[in-house]
Short mmCIF file of C-alpha atoms in Angstrom, two decimals:
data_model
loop_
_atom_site.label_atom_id
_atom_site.label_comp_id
_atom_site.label_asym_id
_atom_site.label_seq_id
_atom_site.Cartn_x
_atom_site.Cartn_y
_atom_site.Cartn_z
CA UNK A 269 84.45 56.70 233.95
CA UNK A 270 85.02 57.58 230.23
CA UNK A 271 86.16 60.86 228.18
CA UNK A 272 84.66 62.35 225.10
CA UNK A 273 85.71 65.51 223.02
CA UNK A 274 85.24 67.38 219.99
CA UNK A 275 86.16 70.48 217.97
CA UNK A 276 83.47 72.68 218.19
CA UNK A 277 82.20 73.47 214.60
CA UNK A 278 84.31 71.06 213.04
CA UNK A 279 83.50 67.71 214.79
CA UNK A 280 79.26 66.61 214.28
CA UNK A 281 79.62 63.98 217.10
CA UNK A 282 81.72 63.48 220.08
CA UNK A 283 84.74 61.47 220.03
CA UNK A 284 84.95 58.95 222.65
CA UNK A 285 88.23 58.51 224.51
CA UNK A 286 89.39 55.53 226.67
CA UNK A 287 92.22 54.55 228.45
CA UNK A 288 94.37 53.95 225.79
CA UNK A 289 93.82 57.20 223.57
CA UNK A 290 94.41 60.25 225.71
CA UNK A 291 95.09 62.75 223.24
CA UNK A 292 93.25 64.38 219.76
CA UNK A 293 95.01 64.51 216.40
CA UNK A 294 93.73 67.12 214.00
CA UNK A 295 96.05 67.43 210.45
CA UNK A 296 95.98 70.71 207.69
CA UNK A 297 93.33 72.49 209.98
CA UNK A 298 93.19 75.67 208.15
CA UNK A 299 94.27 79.04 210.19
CA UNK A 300 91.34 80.52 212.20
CA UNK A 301 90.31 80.39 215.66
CA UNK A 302 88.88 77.03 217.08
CA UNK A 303 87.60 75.76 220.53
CA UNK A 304 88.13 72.18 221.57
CA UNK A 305 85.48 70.94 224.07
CA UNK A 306 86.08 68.01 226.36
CA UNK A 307 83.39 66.07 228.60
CA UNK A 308 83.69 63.32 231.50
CA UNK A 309 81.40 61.25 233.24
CA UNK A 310 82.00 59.63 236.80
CA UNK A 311 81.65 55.84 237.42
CA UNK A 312 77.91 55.94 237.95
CA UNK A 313 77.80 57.23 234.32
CA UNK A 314 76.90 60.87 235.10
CA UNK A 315 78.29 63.12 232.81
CA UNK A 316 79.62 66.17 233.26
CA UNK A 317 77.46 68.86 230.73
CA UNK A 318 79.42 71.52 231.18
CA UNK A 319 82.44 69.66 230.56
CA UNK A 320 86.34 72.22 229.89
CA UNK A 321 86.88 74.32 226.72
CA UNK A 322 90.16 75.28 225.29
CA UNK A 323 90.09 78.36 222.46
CA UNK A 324 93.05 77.62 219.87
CA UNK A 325 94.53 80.31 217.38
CA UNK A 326 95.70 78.84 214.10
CA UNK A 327 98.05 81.57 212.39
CA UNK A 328 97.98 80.98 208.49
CA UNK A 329 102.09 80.45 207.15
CA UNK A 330 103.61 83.83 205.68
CA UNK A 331 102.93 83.00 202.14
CA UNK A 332 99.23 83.06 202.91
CA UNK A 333 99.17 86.41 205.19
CA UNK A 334 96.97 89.23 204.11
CA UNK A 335 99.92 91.29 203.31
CA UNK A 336 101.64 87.96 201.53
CA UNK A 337 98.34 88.06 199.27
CA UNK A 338 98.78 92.22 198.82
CA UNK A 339 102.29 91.24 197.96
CA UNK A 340 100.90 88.54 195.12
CA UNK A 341 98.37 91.26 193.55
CA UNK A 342 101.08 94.25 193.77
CA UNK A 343 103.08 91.67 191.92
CA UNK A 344 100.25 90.59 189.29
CA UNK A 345 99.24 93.74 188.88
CA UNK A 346 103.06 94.89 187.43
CA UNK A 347 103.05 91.54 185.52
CA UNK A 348 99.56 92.89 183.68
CA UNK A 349 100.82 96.06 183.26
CA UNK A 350 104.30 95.32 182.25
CA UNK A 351 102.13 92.98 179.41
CA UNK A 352 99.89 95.37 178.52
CA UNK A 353 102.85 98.12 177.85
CA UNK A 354 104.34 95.48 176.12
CA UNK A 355 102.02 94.80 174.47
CA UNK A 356 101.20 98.33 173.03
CA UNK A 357 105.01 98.90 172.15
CA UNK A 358 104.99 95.61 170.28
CA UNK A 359 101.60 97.15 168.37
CA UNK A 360 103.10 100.56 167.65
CA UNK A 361 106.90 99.42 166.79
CA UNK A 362 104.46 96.85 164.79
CA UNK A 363 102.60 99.70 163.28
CA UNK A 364 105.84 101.83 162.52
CA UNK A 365 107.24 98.75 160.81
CA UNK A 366 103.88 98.88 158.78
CA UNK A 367 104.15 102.28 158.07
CA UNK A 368 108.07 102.55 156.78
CA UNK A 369 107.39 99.52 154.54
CA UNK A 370 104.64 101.09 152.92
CA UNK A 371 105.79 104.10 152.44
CA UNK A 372 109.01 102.15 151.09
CA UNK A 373 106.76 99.93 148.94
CA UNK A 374 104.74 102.74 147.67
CA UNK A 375 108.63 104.48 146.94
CA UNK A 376 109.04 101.28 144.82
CA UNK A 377 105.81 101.32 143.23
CA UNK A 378 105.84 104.81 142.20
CA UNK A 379 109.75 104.41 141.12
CA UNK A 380 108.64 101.56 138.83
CA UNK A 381 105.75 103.50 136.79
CA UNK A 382 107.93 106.65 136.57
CA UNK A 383 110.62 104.70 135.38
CA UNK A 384 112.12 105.57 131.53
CA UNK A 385 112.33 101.73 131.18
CA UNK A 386 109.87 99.20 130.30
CA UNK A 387 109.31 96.73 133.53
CA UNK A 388 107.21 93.63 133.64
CA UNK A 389 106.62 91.05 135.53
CA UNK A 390 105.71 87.16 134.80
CA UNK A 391 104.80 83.80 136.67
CA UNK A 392 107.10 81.21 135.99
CA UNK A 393 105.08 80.03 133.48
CA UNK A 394 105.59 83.77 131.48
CA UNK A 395 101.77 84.57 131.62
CA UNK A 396 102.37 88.52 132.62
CA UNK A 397 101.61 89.76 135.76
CA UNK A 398 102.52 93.30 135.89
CA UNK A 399 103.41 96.25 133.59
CA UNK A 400 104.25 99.60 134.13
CA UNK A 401 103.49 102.69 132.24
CA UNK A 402 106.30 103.23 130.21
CA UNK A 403 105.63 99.75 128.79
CA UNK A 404 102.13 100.60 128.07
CA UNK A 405 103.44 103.81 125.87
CA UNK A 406 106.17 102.08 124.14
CA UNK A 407 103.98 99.37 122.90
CA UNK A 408 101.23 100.66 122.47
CA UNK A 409 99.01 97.76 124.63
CA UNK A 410 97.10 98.73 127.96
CA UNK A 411 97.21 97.28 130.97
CA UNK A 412 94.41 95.22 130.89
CA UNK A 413 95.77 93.95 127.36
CA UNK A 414 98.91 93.08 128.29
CA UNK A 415 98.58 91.24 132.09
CA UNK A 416 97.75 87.33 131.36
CA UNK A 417 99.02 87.05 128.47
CA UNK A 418 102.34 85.50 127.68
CA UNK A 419 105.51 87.70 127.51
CA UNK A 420 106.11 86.77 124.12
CA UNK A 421 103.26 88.47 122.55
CA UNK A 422 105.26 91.51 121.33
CA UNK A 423 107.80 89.46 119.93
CA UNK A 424 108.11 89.97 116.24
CA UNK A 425 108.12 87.14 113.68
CA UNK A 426 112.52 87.14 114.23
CA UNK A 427 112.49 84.95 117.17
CA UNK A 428 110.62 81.79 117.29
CA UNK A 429 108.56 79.85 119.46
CA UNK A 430 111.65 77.27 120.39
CA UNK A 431 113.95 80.04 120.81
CA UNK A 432 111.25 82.24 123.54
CA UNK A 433 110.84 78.60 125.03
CA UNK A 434 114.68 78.14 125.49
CA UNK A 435 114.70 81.66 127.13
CA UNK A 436 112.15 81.15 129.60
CA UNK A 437 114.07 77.45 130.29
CA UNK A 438 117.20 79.13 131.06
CA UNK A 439 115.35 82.01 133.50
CA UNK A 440 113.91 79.09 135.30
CA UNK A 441 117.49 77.86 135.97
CA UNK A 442 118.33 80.73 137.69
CA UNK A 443 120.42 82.39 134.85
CA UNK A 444 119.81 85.63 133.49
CA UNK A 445 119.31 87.08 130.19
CA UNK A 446 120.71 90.08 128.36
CA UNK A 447 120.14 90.89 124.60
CA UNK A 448 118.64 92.86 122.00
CA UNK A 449 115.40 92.31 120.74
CA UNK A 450 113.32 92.86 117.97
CA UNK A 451 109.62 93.66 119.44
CA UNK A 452 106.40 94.65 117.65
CA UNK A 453 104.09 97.31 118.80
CA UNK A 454 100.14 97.11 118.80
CA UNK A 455 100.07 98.71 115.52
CA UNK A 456 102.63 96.41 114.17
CA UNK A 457 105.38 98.80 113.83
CA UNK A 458 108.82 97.10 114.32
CA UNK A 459 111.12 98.25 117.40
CA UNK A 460 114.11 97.48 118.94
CA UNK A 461 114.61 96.97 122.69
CA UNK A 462 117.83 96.21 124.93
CA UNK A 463 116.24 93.46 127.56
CA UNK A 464 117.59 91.72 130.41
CA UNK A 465 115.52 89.33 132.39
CA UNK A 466 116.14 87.62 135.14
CA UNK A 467 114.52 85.77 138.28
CA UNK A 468 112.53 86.75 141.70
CA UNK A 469 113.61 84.61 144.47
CA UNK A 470 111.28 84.46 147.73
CA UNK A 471 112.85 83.92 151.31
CA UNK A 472 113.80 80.47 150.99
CA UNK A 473 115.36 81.08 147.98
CA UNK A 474 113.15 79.47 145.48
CA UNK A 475 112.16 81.39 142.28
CA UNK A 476 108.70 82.69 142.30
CA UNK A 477 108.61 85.22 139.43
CA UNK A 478 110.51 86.99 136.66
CA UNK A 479 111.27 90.60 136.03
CA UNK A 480 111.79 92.24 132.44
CA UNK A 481 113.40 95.60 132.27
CA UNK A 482 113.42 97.02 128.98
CA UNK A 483 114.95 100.11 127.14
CA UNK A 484 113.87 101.13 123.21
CA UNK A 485 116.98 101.34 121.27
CA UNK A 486 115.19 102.14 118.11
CA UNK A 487 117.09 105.11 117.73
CA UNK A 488 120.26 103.84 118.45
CA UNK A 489 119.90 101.21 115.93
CA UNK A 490 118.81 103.81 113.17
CA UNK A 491 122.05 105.61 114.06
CA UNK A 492 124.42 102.74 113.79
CA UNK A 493 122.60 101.70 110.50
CA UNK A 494 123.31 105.09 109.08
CA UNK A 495 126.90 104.83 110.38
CA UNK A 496 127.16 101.32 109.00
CA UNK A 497 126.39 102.61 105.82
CA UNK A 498 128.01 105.90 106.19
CA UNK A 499 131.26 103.92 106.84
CA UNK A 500 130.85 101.55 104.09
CA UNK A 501 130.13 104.77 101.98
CA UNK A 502 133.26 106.89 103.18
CA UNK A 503 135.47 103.24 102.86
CA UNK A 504 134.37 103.17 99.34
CA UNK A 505 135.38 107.22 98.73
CA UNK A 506 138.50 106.67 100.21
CA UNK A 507 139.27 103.35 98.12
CA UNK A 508 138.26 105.17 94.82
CA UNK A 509 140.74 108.33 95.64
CA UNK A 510 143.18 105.77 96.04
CA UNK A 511 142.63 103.83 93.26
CA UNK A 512 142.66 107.56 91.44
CA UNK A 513 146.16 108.81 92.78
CA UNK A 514 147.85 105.35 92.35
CA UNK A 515 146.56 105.18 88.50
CA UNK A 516 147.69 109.40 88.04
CA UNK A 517 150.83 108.85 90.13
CA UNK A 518 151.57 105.78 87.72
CA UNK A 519 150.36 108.12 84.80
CA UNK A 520 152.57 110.85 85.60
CA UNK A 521 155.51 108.66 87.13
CA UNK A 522 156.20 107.41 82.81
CA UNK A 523 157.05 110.50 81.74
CA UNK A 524 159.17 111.20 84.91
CA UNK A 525 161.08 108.14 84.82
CA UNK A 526 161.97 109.67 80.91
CA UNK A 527 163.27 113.05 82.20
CA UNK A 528 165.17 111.52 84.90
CA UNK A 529 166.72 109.21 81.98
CA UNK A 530 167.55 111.00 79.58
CA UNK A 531 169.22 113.83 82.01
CA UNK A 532 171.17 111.23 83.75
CA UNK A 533 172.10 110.12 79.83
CA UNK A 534 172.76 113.86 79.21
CA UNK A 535 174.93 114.58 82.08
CA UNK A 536 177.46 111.21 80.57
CA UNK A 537 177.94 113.85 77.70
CA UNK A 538 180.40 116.97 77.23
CA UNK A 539 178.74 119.56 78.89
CA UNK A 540 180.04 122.78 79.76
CA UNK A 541 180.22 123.86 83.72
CA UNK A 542 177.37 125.59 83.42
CA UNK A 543 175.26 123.30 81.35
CA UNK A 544 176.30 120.62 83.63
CA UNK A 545 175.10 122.00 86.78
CA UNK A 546 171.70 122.76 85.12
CA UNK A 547 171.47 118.99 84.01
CA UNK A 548 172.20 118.16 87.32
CA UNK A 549 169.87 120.15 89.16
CA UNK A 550 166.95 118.68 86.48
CA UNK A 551 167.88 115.33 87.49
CA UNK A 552 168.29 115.97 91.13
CA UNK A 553 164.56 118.28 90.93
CA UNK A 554 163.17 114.96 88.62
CA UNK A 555 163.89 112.10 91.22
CA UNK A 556 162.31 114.54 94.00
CA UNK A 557 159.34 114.71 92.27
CA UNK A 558 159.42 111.05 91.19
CA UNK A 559 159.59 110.82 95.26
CA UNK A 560 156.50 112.76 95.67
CA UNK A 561 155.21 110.81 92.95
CA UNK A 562 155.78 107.89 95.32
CA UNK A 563 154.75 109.39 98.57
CA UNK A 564 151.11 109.70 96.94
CA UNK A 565 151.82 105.84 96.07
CA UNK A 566 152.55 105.53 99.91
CA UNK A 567 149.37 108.09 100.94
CA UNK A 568 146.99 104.90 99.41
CA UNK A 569 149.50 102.52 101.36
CA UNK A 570 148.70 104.03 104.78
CA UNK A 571 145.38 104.40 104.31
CA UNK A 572 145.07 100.80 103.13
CA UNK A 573 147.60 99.87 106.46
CA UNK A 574 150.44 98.71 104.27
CA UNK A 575 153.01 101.46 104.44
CA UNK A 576 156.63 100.42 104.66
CA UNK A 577 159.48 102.51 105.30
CA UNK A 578 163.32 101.42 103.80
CA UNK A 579 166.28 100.62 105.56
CA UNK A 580 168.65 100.31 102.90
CA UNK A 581 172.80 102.15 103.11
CA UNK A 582 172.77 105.69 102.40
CA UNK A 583 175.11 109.02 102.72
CA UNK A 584 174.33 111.65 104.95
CA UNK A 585 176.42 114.02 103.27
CA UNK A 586 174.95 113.07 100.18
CA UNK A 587 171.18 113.74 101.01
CA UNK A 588 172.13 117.11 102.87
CA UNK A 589 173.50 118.14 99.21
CA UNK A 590 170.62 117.40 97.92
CA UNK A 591 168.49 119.36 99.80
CA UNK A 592 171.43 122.14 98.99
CA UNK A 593 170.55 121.75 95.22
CA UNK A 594 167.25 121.61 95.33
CA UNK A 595 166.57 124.30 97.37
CA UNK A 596 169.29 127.11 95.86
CA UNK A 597 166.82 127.96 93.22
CA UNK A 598 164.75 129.13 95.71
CA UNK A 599 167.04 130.43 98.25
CA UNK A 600 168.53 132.64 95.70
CA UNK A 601 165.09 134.09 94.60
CA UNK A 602 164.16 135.00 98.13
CA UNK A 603 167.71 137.01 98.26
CA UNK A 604 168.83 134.43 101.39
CA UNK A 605 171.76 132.02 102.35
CA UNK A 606 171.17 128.51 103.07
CA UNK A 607 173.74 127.01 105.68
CA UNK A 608 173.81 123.42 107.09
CA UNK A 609 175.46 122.62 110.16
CA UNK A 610 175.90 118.71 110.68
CA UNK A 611 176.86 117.60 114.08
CA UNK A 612 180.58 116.11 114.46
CA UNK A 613 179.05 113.12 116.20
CA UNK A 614 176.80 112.30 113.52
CA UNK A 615 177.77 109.75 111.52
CA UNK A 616 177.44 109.67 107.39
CA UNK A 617 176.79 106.56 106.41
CA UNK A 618 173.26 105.08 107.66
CA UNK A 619 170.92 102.74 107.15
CA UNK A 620 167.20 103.96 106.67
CA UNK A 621 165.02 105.58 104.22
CA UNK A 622 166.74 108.03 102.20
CA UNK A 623 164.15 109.61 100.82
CA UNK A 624 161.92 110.24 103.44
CA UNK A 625 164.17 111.85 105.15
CA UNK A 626 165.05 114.62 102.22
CA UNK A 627 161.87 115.13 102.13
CA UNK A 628 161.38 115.99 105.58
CA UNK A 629 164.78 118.60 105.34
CA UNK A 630 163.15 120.00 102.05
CA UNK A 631 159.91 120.71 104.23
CA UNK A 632 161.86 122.33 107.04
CA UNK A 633 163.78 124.35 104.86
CA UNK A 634 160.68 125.73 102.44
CA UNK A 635 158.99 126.38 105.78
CA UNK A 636 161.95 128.94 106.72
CA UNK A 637 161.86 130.38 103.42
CA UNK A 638 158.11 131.04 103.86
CA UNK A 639 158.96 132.79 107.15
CA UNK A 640 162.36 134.48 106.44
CA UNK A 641 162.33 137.97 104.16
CA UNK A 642 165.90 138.28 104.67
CA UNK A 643 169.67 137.09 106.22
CA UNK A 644 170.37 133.64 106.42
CA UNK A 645 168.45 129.74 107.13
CA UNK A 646 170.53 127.53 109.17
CA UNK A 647 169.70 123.63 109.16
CA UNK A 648 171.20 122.04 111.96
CA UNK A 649 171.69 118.31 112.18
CA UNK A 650 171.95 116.83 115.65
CA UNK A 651 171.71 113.58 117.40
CA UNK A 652 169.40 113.31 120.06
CA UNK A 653 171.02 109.58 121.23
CA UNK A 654 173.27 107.31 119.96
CA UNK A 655 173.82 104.12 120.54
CA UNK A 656 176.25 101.20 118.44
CA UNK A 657 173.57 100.64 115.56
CA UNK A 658 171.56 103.11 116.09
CA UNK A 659 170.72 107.12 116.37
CA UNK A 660 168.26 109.03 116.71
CA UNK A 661 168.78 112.72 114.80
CA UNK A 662 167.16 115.74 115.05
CA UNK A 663 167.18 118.59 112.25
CA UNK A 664 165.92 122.27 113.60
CA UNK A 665 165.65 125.28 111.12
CA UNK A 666 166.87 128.78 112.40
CA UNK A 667 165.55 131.91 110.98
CA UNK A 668 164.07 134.83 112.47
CA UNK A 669 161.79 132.56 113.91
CA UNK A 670 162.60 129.24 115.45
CA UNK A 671 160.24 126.60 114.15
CA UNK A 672 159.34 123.38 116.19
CA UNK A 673 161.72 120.36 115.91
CA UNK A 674 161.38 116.77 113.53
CA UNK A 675 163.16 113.73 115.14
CA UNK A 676 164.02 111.33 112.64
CA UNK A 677 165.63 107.80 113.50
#
């Protein structure tokens, strides 16, 4: 008797089975339904036609169900979509990027023509590239005459080819460049220009190009000629006046230094009271006017930067009298008093100038006369600090109207 089987639809021939092998091993069968057929035949070698049948289910695993592959294409199909949204906000932030940087660029662009300064732009070997409009009307050249051409076509005849080549050398270093230039316009009409130049770096920080920006400063120049020489001019005025009141002053000073002479000789005589105090006054009036003399002398010291003032021993008391005598003439015509009123604490001997200092009491006082019709000028004398070699005094004239005070140290 022997066995013989076979998987129906899967299996061509049948499979003998002996003794030994009593059982059927099918691996990765895929899922579906299947029907294992098995025949016998007796000892005389009759088979059995009919022979049993077994029907077998195979059930696919859960990742390859129907509703595992639904799963997969619910899945894909949100991968796609999520892609293709992705997609279209990477193309429209894309397109918005596109957008503001053209609208930026065409900002820059329109900045750069309207601009009131002259812009250019070279290669790195300064063969021009780009210039705006306001270059094109300050020189003169169009556009299509100025781009490939070197930038130092306008230059005028000042600046040579070794300097422009030094230039360019140090741009190329990554330095800029600031200065005043003398250009020439197509016509050849001479201009002047304030430049600065320096270099365009790309991304990785290499230089790629160079930019120009330029501003005519013809006028300017014009103006600070015309000062030059209006200075110069006005230096020259003001050296002549003072060469003219130093050679009058020392004109008029000769006969001055006489008068003060011969009344100082005069007063050494026998002179009545009268004739005394008239000869005294002349003197006194003389070396005033010898001190105006000199303050025109100092006028053409200040102005040249070489004014001194004295510190040499001098009486308070005796200056203040001074300024009595020579003002009494005056005082008396103008029917007024003259009073001085000198501060206890100031002391009367000092060191300074003298004679500046009368002349600043004399002004003080003729300003009160000028103001006061009638009663009485007072001259006060005050110090404003003090210390052991040194104070600082103040002098204020009264009238009917108070005038503004003169600190003298």
């Amino acid at each position: 008797a022997s066995d013989v089987y076979k998987r129906q639809g899967f299996d061509q021939n049948w499979i003998k089975a002996d003794a030994s092998m009593r059982f059927a091993n099918y691996m990765r069968l895929p899922a579906g339904h299947y029907t294992f057929r098995v025949k016998a035949s007796n000892s005389n070698g009759v088979w059995n036609e009919n022979g049993a049948a077994i029907n077998i289910t195979i059930l696919p695993p859960p990742w390859k169900t129907w509703w595992a592959y639904l799963l997969y294409s619910v899945a894909l199909l949100t991968i796609f979509a999520k892609y293709i949204h992705w997609q279209r906000t990477k193309q429209k932030r894309l397109e918005s990027l596109v957008k503001a940087r053209t609208k930026e660029l065409a900002k820059l662009t329109t900045a750069v023509e309207q601009s009131p300064a002259s812009v250019m732009i070279t290669s790195l070997n300064g063969v021009i590239e780009y210039v705006n409009s306001k270059f094109c009307q300050v020189t003169g050249y169009s556009e299509a005459d100025a781009i490939g051409k070197n930038a130092i076509f306008t230059a005028s005849k000042k600046y040579s080819v070794a300097y422009c080549e030094d230039l360019w050398r140090r741009l190329r270093a990554g330095n800029e460049s600031r200065g005043e230039f003398l250009n020439k316009k197509k016509d050849g009409t001479l201009f002047w220009e304030s430049s600065m130049f320096s270099p365009i770096y790309s991304d990785d920080g290499s230089i790629t190009h160079f930019l120009s920006v330029r501003e005519d400063i013809t006028e300017r120049k014009t103006m600070e000629t015309q000062l030059k020489t209006a200075k110069k001019t006005a230096e020259e005025a003001t050296q002549t006046k003072s060469d003219f009141l130093a050679n009058m002053s020392h004109e008029i000073r000769t006969p001055m230094n006489a008068i003060i002479g011969m009344s100082h000789l005069a007063l050494q005589t026998e002179l009545s009271r009268k004739q005394k105090d008239y000869v005294n006054k002349i003197n006194t009036a003389a070396n005033s006017l010898l001190g105006i003399i000199n303050d025109i002398l100092d006028f053409s010291k200040i102005e040249a930067g070489k004014m001194d003032m004295e510190a040499v021993p001098f009486s308070l008391s005796e200056t203040l009298n001074d300024v009595t005598q020579l003002m009494m003439v005056k005082i008396q015509e103008q029917g007024l008093e003259l009073l001085i009123d000198c501060n206890v604490d100031v002391p009367d001997g000092l060191i300074g100038d003298s004679l500046r200092l009368r002349q600043i009491l004399i002004n003080l006082a003729n300003n009160a006369v000028k103001f006061t019709h009638q009663g009485e000028i007072l001259l006060r004398i005050e110090p404003i600090t003090q210390s052991k070699d040194q104070v600082t005094l103040q002098s204020v004239s009264y009238t009917h109207l108070t005038l503004p005070t003169t600190p003298y140290v």
